[in-house]
Every structure is written in C-alpha cells, then in structure tokens.
mmCIF file of C-alpha atoms and ligand atoms in Angstrom:
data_model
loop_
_atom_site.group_PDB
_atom_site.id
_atom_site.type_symbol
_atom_site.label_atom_id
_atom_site.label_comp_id
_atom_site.label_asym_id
_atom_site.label_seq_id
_atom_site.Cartn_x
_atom_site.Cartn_y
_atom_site.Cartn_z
ATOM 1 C CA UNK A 241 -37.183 -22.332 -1.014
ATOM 2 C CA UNK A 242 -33.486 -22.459 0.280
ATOM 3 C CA UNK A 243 -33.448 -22.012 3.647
ATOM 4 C CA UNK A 244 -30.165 -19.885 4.318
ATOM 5 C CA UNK A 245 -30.821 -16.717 5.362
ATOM 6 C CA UNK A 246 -28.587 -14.032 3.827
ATOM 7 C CA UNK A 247 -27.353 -10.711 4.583
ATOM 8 C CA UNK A 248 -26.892 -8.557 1.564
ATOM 9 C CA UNK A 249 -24.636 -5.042 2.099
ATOM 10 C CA UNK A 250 -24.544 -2.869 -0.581
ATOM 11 C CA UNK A 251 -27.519 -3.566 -1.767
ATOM 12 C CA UNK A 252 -27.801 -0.147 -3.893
ATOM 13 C CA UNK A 253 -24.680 -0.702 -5.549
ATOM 14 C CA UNK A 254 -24.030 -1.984 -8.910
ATOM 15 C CA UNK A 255 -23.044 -5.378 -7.779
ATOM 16 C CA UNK A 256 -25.155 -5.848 -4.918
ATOM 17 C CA UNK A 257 -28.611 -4.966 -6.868
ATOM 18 C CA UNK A 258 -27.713 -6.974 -9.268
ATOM 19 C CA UNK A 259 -27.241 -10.096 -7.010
ATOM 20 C CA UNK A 260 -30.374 -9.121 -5.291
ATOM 21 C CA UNK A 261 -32.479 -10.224 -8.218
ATOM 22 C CA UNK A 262 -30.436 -13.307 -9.119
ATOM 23 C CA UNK A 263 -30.748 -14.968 -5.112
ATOM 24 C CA UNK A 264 -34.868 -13.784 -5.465
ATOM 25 C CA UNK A 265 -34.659 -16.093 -8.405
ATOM 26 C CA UNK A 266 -33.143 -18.245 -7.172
ATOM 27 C CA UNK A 267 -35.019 -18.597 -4.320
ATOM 28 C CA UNK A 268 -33.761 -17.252 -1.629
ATOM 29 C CA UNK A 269 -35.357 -14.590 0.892
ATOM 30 C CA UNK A 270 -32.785 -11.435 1.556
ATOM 31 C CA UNK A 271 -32.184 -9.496 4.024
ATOM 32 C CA UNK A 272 -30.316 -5.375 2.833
ATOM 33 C CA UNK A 273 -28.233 -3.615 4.682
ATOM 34 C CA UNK A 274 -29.167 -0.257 3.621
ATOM 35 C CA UNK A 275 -27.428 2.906 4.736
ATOM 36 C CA UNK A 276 -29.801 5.166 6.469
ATOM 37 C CA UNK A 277 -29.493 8.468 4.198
ATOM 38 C CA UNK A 278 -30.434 6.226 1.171
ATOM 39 C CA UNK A 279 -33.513 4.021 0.564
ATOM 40 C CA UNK A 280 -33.762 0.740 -1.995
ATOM 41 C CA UNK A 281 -35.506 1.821 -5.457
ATOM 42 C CA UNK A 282 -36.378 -1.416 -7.682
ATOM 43 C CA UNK A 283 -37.687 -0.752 -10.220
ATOM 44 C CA UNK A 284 -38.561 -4.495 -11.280
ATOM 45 C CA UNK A 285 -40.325 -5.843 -7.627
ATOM 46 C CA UNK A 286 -38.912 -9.453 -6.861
ATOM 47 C CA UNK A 287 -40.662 -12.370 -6.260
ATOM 48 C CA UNK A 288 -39.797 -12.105 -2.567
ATOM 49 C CA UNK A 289 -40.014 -8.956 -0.753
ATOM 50 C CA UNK A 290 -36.518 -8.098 0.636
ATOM 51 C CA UNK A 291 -36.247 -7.755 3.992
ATOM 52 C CA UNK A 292 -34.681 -4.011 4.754
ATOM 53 C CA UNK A 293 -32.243 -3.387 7.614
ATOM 54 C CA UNK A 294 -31.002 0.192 7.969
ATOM 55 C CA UNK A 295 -27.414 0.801 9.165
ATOM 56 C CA UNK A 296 -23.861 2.043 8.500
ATOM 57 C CA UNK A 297 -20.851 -0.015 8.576
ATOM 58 C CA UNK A 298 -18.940 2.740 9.625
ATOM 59 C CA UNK A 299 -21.256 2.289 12.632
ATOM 60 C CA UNK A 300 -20.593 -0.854 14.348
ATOM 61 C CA UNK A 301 -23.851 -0.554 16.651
ATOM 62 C CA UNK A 302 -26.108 -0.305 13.644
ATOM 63 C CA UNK A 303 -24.976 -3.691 12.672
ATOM 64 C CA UNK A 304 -26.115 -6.215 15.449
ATOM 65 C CA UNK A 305 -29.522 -6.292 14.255
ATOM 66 C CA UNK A 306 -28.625 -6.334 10.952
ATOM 67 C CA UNK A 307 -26.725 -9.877 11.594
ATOM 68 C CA UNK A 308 -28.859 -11.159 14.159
ATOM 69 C CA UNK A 309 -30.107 -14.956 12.836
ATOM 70 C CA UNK A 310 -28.046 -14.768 9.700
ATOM 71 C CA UNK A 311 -25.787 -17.523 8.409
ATOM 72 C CA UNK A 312 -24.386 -15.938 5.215
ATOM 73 C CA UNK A 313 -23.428 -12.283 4.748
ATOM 74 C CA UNK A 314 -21.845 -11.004 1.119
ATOM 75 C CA UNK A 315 -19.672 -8.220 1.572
ATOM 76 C CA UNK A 316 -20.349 -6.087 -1.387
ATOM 77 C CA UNK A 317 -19.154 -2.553 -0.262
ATOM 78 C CA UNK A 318 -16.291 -0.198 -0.718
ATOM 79 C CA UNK A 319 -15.918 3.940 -0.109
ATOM 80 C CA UNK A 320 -14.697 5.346 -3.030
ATOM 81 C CA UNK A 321 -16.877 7.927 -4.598
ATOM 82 C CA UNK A 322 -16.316 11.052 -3.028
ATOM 83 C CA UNK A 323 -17.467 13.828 -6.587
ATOM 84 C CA UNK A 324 -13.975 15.346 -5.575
ATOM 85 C CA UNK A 325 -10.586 13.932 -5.217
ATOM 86 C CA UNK A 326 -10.046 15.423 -2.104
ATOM 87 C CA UNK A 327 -13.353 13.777 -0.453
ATOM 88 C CA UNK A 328 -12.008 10.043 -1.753
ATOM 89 C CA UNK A 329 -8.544 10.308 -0.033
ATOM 90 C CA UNK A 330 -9.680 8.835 3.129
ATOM 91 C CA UNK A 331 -11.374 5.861 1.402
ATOM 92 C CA UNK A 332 -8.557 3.205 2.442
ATOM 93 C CA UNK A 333 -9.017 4.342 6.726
ATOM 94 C CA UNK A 334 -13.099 4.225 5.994
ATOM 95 C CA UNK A 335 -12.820 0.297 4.311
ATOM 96 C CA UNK A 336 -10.241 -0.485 7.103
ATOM 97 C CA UNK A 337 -13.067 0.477 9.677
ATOM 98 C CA UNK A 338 -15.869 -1.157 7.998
ATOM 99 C CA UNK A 339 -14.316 -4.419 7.554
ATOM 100 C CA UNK A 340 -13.089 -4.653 11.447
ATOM 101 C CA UNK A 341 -16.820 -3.461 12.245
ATOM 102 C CA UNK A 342 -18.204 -5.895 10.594
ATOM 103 C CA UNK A 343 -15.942 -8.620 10.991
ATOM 104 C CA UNK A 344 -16.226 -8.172 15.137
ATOM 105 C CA UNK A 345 -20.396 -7.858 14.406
ATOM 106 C CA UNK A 346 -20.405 -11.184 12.684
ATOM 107 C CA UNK A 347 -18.223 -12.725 14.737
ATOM 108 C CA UNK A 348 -20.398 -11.833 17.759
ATOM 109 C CA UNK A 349 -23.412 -13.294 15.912
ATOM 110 C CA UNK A 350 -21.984 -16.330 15.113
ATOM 111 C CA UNK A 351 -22.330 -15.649 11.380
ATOM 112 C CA UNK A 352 -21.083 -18.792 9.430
ATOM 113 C CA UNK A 353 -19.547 -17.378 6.344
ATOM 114 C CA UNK A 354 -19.010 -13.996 4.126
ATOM 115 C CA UNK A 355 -18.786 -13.651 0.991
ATOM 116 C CA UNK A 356 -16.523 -10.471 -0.040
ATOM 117 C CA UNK A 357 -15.431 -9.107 -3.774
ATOM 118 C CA UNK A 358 -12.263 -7.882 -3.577
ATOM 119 C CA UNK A 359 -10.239 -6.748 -6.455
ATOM 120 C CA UNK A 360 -7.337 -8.781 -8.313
ATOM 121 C CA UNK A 361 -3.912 -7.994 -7.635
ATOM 122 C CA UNK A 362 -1.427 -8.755 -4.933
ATOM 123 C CA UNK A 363 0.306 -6.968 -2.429
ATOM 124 C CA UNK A 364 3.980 -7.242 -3.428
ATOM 125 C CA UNK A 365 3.434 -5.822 -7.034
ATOM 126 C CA UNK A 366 3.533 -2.283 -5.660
ATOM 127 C CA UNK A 367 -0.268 -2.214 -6.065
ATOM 128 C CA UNK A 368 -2.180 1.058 -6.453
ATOM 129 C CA UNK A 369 -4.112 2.786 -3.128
ATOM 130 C CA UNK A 370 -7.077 1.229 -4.334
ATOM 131 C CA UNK A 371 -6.177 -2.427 -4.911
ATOM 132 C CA UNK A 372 -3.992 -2.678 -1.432
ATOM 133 C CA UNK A 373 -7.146 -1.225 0.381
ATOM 134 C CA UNK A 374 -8.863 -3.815 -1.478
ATOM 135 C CA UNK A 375 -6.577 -6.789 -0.511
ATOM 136 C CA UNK A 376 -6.519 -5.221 2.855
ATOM 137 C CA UNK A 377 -10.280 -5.627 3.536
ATOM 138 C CA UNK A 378 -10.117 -9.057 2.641
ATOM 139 C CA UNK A 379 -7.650 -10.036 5.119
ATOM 140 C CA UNK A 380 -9.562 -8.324 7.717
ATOM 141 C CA UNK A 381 -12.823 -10.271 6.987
ATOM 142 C CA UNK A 382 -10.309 -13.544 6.724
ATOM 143 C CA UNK A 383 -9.273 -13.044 10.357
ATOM 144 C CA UNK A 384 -12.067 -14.002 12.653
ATOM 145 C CA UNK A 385 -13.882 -16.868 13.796
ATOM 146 C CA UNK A 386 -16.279 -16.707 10.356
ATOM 147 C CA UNK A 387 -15.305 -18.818 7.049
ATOM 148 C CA UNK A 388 -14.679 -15.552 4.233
ATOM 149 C CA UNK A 389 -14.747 -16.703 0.957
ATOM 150 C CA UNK A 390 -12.547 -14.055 -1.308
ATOM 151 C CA UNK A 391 -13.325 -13.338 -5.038
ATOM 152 C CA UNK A 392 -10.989 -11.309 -6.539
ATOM 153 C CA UNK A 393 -12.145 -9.975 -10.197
ATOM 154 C CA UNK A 394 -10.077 -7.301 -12.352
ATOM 155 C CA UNK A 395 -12.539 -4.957 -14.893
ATOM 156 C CA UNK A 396 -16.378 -6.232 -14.436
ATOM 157 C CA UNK A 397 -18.348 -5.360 -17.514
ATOM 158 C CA UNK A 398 -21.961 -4.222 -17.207
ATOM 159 C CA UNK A 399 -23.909 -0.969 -17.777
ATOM 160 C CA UNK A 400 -23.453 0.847 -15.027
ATOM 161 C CA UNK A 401 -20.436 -0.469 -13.848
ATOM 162 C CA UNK A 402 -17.502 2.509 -12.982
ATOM 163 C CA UNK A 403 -14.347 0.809 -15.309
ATOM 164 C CA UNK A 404 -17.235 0.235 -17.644
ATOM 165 C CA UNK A 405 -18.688 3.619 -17.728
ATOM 166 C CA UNK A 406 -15.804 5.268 -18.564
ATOM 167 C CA UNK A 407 -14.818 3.057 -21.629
ATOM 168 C CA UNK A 408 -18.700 3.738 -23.180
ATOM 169 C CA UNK A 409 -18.577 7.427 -22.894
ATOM 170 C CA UNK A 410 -14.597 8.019 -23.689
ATOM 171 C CA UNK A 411 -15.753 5.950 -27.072
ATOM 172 C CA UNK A 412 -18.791 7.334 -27.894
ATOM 173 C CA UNK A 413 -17.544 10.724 -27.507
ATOM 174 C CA UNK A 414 -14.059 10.836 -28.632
ATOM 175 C CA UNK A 415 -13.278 10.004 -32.359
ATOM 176 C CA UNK A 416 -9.008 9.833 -31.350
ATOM 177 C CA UNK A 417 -8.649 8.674 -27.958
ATOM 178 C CA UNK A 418 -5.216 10.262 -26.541
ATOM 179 C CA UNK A 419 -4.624 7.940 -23.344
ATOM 180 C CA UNK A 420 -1.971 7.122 -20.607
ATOM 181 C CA UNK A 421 0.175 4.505 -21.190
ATOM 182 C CA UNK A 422 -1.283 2.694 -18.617
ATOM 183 C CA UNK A 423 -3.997 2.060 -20.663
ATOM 184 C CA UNK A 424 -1.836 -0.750 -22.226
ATOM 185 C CA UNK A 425 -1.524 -2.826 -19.022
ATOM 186 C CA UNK A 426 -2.977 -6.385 -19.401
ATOM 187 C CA UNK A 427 -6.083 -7.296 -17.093
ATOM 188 C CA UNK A 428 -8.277 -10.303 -17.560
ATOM 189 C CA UNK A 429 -12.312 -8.362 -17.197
ATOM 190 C CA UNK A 430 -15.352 -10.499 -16.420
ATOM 191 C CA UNK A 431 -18.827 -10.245 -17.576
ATOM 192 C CA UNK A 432 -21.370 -9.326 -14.661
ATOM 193 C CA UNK A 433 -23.439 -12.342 -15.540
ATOM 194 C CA UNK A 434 -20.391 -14.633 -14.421
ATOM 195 C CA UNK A 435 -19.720 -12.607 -11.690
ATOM 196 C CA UNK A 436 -23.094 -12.881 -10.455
ATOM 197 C CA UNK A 437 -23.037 -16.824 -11.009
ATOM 198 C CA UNK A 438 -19.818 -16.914 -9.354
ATOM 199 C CA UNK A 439 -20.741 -14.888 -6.277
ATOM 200 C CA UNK A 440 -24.541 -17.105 -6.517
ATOM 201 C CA UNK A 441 -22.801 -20.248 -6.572
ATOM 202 C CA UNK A 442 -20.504 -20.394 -3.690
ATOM 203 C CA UNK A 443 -23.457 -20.485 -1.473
ATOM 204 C CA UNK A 444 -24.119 -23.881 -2.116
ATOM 205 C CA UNK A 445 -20.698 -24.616 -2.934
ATOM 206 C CA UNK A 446 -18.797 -25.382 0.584
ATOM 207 C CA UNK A 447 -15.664 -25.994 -1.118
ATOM 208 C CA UNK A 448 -15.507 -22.131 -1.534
ATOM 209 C CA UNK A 449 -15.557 -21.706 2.016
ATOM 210 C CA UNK A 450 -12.674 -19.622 3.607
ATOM 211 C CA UNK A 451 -10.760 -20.029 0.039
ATOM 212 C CA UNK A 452 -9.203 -17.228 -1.950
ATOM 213 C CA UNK A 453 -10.061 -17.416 -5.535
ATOM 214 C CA UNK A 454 -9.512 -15.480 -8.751
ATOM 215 C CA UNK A 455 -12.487 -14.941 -11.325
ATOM 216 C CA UNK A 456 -11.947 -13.484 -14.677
ATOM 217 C CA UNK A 457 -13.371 -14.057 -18.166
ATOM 218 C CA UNK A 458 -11.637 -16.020 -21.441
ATOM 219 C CA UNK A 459 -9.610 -13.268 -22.345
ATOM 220 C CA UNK A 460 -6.470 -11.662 -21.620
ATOM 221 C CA UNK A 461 -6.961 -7.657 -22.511
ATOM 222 C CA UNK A 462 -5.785 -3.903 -21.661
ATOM 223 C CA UNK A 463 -8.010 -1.034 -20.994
ATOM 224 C CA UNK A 464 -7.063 -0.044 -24.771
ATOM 225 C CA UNK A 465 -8.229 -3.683 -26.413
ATOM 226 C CA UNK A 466 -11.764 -3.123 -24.414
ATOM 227 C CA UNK A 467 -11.743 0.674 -25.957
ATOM 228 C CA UNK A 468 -11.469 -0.965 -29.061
ATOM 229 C CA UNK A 469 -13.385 -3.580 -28.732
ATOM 230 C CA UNK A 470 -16.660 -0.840 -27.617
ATOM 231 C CA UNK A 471 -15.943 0.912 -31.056
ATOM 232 C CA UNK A 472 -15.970 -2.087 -33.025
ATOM 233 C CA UNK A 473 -19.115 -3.851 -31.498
ATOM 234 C CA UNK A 474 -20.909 0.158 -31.879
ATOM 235 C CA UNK A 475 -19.252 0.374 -35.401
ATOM 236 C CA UNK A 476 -17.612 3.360 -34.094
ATOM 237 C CA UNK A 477 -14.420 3.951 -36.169
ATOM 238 C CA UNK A 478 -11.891 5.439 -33.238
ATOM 239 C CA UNK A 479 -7.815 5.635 -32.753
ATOM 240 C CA UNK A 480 -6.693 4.539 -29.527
ATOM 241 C CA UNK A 481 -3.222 6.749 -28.971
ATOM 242 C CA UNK A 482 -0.760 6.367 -25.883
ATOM 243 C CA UNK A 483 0.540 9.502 -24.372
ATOM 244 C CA UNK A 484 3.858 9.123 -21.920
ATOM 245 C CA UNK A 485 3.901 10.923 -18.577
ATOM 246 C CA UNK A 486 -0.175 11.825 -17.663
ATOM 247 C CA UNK A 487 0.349 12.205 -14.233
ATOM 248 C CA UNK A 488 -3.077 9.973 -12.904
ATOM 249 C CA UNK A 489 -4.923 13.012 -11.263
ATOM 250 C CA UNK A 490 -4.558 14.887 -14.473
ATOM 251 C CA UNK A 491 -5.701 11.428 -15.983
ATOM 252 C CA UNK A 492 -8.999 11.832 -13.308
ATOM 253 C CA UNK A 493 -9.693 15.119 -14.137
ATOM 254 C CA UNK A 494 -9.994 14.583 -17.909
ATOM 255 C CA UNK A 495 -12.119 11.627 -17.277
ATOM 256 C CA UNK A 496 -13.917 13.428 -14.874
ATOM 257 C CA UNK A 497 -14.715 15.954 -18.138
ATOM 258 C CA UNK A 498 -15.027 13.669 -20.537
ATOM 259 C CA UNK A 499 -17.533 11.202 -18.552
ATOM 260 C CA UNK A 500 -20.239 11.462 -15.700
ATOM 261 C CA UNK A 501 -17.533 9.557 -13.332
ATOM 262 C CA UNK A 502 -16.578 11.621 -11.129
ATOM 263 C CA UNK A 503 -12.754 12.228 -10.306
ATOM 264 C CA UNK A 504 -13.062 11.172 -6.929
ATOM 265 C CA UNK A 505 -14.212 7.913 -8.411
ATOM 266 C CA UNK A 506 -12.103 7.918 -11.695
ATOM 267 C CA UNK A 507 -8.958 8.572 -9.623
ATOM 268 C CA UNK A 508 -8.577 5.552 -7.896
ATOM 269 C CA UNK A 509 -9.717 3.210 -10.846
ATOM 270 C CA UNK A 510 -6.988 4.733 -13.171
ATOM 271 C CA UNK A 511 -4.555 4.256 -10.418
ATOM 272 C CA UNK A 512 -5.113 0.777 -10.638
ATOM 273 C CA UNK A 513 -4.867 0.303 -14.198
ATOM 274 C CA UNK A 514 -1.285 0.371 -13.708
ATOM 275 C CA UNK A 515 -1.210 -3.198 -11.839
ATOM 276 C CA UNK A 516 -1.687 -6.422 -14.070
ATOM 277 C CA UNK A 517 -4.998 -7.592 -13.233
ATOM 278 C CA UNK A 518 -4.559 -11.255 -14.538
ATOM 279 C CA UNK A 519 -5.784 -14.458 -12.512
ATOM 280 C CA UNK A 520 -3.075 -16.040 -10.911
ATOM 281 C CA UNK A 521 -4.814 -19.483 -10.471
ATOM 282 C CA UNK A 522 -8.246 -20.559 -11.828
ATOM 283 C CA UNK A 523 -9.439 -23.090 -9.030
ATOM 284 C CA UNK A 524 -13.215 -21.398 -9.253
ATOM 285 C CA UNK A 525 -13.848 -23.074 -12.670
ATOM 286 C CA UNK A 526 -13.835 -26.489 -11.265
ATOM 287 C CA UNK A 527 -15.580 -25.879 -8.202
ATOM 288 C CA UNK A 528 -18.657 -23.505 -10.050
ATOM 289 C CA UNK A 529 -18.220 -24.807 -13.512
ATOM 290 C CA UNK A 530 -20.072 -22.020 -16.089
ATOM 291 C CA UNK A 531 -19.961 -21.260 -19.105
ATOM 292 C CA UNK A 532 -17.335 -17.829 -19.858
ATOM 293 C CA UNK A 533 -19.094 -15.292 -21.589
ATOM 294 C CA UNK A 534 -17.032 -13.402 -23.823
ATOM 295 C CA UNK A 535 -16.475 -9.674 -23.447
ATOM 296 C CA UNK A 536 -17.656 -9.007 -27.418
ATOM 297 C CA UNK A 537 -20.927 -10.179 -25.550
ATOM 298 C CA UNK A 538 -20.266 -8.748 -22.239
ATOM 299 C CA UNK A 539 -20.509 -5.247 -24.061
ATOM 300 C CA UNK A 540 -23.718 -6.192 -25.935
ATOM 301 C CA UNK A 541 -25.029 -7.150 -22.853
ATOM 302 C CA UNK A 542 -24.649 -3.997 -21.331
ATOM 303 C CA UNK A 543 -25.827 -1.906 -24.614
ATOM 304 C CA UNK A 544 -29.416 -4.258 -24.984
ATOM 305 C CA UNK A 545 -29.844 -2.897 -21.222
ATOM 306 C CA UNK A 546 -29.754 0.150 -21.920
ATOM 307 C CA UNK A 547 -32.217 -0.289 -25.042
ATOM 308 C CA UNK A 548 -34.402 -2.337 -22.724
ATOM 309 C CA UNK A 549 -34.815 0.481 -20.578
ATOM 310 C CA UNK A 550 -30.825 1.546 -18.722
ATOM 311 C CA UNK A 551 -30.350 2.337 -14.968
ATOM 312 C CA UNK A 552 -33.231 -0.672 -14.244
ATOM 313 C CA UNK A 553 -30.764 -2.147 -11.750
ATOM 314 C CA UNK A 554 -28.371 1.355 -10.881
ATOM 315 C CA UNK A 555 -27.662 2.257 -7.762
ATOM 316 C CA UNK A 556 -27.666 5.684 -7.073
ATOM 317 C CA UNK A 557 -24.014 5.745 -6.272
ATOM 318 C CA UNK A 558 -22.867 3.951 -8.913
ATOM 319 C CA UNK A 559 -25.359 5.092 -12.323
ATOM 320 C CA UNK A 560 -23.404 7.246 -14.210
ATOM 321 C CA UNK A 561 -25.819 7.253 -17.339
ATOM 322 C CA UNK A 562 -27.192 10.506 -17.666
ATOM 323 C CA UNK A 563 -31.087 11.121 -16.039
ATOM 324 C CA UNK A 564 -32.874 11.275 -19.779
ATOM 325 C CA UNK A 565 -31.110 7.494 -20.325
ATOM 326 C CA UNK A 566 -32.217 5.886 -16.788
HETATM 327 N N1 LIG B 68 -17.434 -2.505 -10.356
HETATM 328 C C1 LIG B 68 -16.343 -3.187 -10.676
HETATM 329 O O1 LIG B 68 -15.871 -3.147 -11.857
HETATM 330 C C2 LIG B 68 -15.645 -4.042 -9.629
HETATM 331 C C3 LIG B 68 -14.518 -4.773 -10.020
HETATM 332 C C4 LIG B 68 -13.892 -5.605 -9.081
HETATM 333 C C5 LIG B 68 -14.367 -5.682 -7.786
HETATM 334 N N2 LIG B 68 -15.460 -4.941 -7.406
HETATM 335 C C6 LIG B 68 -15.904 -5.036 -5.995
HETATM 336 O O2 LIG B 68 -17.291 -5.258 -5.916
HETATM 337 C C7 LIG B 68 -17.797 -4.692 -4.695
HETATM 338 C C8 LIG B 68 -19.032 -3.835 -5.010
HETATM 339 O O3 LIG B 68 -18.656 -2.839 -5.954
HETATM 340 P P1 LIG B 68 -19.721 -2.008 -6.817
HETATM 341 O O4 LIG B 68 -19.089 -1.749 -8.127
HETATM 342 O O5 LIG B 68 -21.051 -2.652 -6.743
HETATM 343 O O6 LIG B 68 -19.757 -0.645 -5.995
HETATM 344 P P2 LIG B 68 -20.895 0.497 -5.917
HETATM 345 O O7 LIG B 68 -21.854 0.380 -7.016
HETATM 346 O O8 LIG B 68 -20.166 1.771 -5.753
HETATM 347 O O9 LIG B 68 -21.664 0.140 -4.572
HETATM 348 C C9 LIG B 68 -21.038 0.277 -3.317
HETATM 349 C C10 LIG B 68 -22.055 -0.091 -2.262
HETATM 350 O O10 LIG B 68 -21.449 0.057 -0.971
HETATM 351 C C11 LIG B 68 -22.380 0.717 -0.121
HETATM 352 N N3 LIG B 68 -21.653 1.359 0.989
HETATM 353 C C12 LIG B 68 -20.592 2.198 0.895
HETATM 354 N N4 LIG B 68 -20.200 2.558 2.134
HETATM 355 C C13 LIG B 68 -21.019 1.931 3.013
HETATM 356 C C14 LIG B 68 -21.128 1.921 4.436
HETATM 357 N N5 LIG B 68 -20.295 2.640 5.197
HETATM 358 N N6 LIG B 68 -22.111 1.185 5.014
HETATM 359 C C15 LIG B 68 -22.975 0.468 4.248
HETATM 360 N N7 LIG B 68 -22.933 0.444 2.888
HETATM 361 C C16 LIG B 68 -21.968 1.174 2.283
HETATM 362 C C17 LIG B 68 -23.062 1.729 -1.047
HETATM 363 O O11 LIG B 68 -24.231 2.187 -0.452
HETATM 364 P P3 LIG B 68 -24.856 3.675 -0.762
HETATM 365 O O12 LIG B 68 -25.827 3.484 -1.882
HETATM 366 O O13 LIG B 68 -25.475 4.023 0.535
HETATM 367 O O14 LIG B 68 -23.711 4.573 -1.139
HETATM 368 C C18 LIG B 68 -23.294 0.832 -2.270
HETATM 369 O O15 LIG B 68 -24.443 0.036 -2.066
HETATM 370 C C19 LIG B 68 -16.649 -3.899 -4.066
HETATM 371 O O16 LIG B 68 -16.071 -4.686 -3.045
HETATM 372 C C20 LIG B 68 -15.671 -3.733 -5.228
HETATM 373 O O17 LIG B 68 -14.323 -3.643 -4.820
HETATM 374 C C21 LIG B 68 -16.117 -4.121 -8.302
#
C-alpha cells in the first residue's frame, strides 16, 4: 500500500468523488474534507474506508486537524453554485478566502505538496469572472512554503459534470438549438478518465511538483462541435444556430429553463465560454504519458454510466440528472 497520506477536499464533488475511487484503487488510504452541513454518500464502498474530517474552508480553524500528519492535499473545490444568480456573485471573495485559509493551514502543518484544478485560460486575455477567480486561487496556493502543482483543464466531460450537463439536456431536448455566439469559441475538453489519471499520476510523479501544466484531450472543439457531436453519437438529428447579442445572464436564465443547472451555476460557465480554452504548452504528456481518449468516447462514457445505473459517483452539489435517473 502507498504510504502517502492524502488529504482529499471536495470530496462530494464531481471531481473529487471520482478521484476518491481511483486513489482506493490504487491503493492509497484517504483522508475527506467534508463540509459539516453535508455527509459522504457512496454508493459503491471502497476497498479502504475513507477517513472523514469535517470542516469548512471558509473556516480556517476547522482545518488544522484536517491537515495534521498529511503530506499531500488535492485542492478540488470552488463556490459557484448558488440556485440564483444573485447568491453566486460573491463566489470570486469566497475562493479568495479559501485558498489563503488553506494555504496558511498547510503551511503551518508542514504539508509537502497540493494538488489544485484550476481552469485553462490566462489572465491577460480579458478572462471571464470565473476563469480569473480560477487563476487567482492558483496563485494563492503557489505562494507559500508548500510545492502546488497546477492543472489547468478547459470543458471536462463526464455525466454529471456542469459544462457537460448542459450540452446532454440542451440536445436531448431541443430539436434547433438557437445559441450565443459564444458557443463558437474554440476550447480543447478532456475526458474525466484522463483527468483523473492526470490528477492520480502526479503523486508519484515529482517532476509535477510546483509546475503549472495544461491538460486537455486530442481535439481542438467549440461548445457547438461538442453539441453536435452529443446528437450524432445519440443519433439525434439537431441544428446548432448562432444568435448575435444574448446578453450571458439572459444566456443563464434560458439554460437555467432548459436544464436542471441552475443559473447561479450556468452563469459563470457561459461567461467563460467566451475565453479560448486551448493548452498553451503540453509538458504533462511526457511527464504522465496516457493514452488521450477521444471525446466521441468521452460522451459514451458518460451515457453507459448512466445505463449502468447514473448519479453512482454525483455529488449532491454537482448531480444535475433528475431524482428518477440517479
Ligand atoms: N467540472 C468541470 O468541467 C471542471 C473543468 C475545469 C476545472 N474544474 C475544476 O475542478 C475542481 C472541482 O470541480 P467540480 O466540477 O468537481 O466541482 P463540484 O462538483 O461543484 O464540487 C465542488 C466541491 O467543493 C466543495 N466545497 C465548496 N465550498 C467548500 C468549502 N468552503 N469548504 C469545503 N468544501 C467546499 C463542495 O462541497 P459540498 O458538497 O459541501 O458543496 C464540493 O465537494 C474545481 O477547482 C474546478 O474549477 C472543473
């Protein structure tokens, strides 16, 4: 059994679950961060029983214990999804607080490294509120004592995933899809598998250590191409139509209608459709060499997960599948 112990936050989320059962496979014993209003459903037990720490990173007490005899901590956490728009506005102050807090908590355990996913996108291409906040965290987390490895990923594809969501129900429910024009921007989406290999394999990879590194899969494509690319692996016929001038909240709302995303959530995301999300460099393929999976199989993926049985690996916060489908 490996013997780093590791500090998982966001462990309800859609990435964090996830990466829960791929370090129990591979090995490893983890300790959650869990928030104290919520409580850690899995539905498939692990091999290992998690270890559960409850605590807030908006509270910085809460998180000595949680760090106490860790050497690795991912960083898997962000505060978007207020239902409204008006509850998500204050999402970039809340990350900017959670990042110092646990930055200074780490650094005061001696923590060795984190591990954060950030978003793609840098800071001089007039980035949306959501990808500077993103950008922002990770320089926070880059400025202590402790080694932060950065991934920065565009789109990731997986049931359950927000971006994703909102391309499966738009699809399946709309036979002409009238969209933004920002639905045309190019962004380079990755598969959650390779995510999850990526964000598994800097562990034991100390080249990753305090690096910044892009991950994205083979292909180069817009919001529209993966709209299209849903209907044609479903056999849905659909008509993907750009529409000038949708101001993004009216954008959010429709979604919001449309979808179970909620516009506080949808907001945000659509906002930062409007940045090219394309890897600038692709150092991360010769230091975790995988195979890319495509995102034709990306989205089958995500559809034989829902026919195995969907929601398995959901967090609360993030499922947007309907109650009869989890
Ligand atoms: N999904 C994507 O397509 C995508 C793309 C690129 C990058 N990323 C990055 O991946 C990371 C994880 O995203 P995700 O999609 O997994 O998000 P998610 O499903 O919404 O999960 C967010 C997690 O953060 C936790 N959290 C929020 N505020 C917290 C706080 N104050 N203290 C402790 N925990 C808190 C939530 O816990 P509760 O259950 O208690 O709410 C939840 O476990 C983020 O850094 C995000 O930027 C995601």
């Amino acid at each position: 059994m490996p013997s780093k112990k590791i500090l998982l936050t966001g462990p309800t989320g859609f990435i964090g679950k996830r990466l829960l059962y791929k370090l129990d496979e591979l090995g490893y014993h983890v300790r959650c961060l869990v928030r104290p209003s919520e409580t850690l459903n899995l539905k498939i037990p692990l091999t290992h029983e998690p270890e559960i720490v409850y605590g807030d990173l908006l509270d910085p007490d809460s998180l000595t214990e949680a760090l106490e005899g860790m050497d690795t901590a991912y960083y898997l956490v962000h505060s978007m999804g207020g239902r409204s728009i008006r509850q998500t506005l204050a999402f970039e102050e809340k990350d900017r607080n959670a990042a110092t807090n646990f930055l200074n908590a780490a650094d005061a355990a001696g923590l060795s490294r984190i591990i954060y996913l950030g978003g793609l996108g840098d800071i001089t291409d007039n980035l949306s509120h959501h990808l500077a906040s993103r950008q922002e965290v990770g320089k926070i987390l880059q400025s202590g004592q402790v080694k932060t490895t950065i991934l920065r990923a565009a789109v990731i594809v997986g049931a359950g995933g927000a971006a994703f969501e909102i391309v499966r129900y738009l699809v399946e429910r709309l036979p002409v899809l009238l969209c933004p024009r920002w639905v045309y921007t190019e962004s380079q989406p990755i598969a959650i598998g390779n995510v999850l290999d990526y964000l598994a394999g800097c562990l034991e990879t100390p080249e990753t250590e305090g690096k910044s590194l892009d991950i994205g899969g083979p292909q180069i494509l817009s919001y529209a191409d993966l709209m299209r690319m849903y209907a044609r692996v479903r056999g849905l016929s659909r008509t993907v139509l750009g529409v000038p001038l949708v101001p993004f909240k009216l954008s959010a709302y429709w979604v919001s209608l449309i979808t179970p995303v909620p516009a506080g959530v949808a907001l945000p995301l659509a906002e930062g459709l409007r940045n090219k999300a394309i890897c600038r460099e692709n150092k991360i393929r010769d230091l975790i060499p995988i195979p890319l999976i495509s995102m034709e199989t990306a989205i089958c993926n995500a559809l034989a997960e829902e026919a195995d049985g969907p929601g398995k690996l959901l967090s609360h916060q993030a499922c947007f599948l309907p109650d009869d489908l989890k």
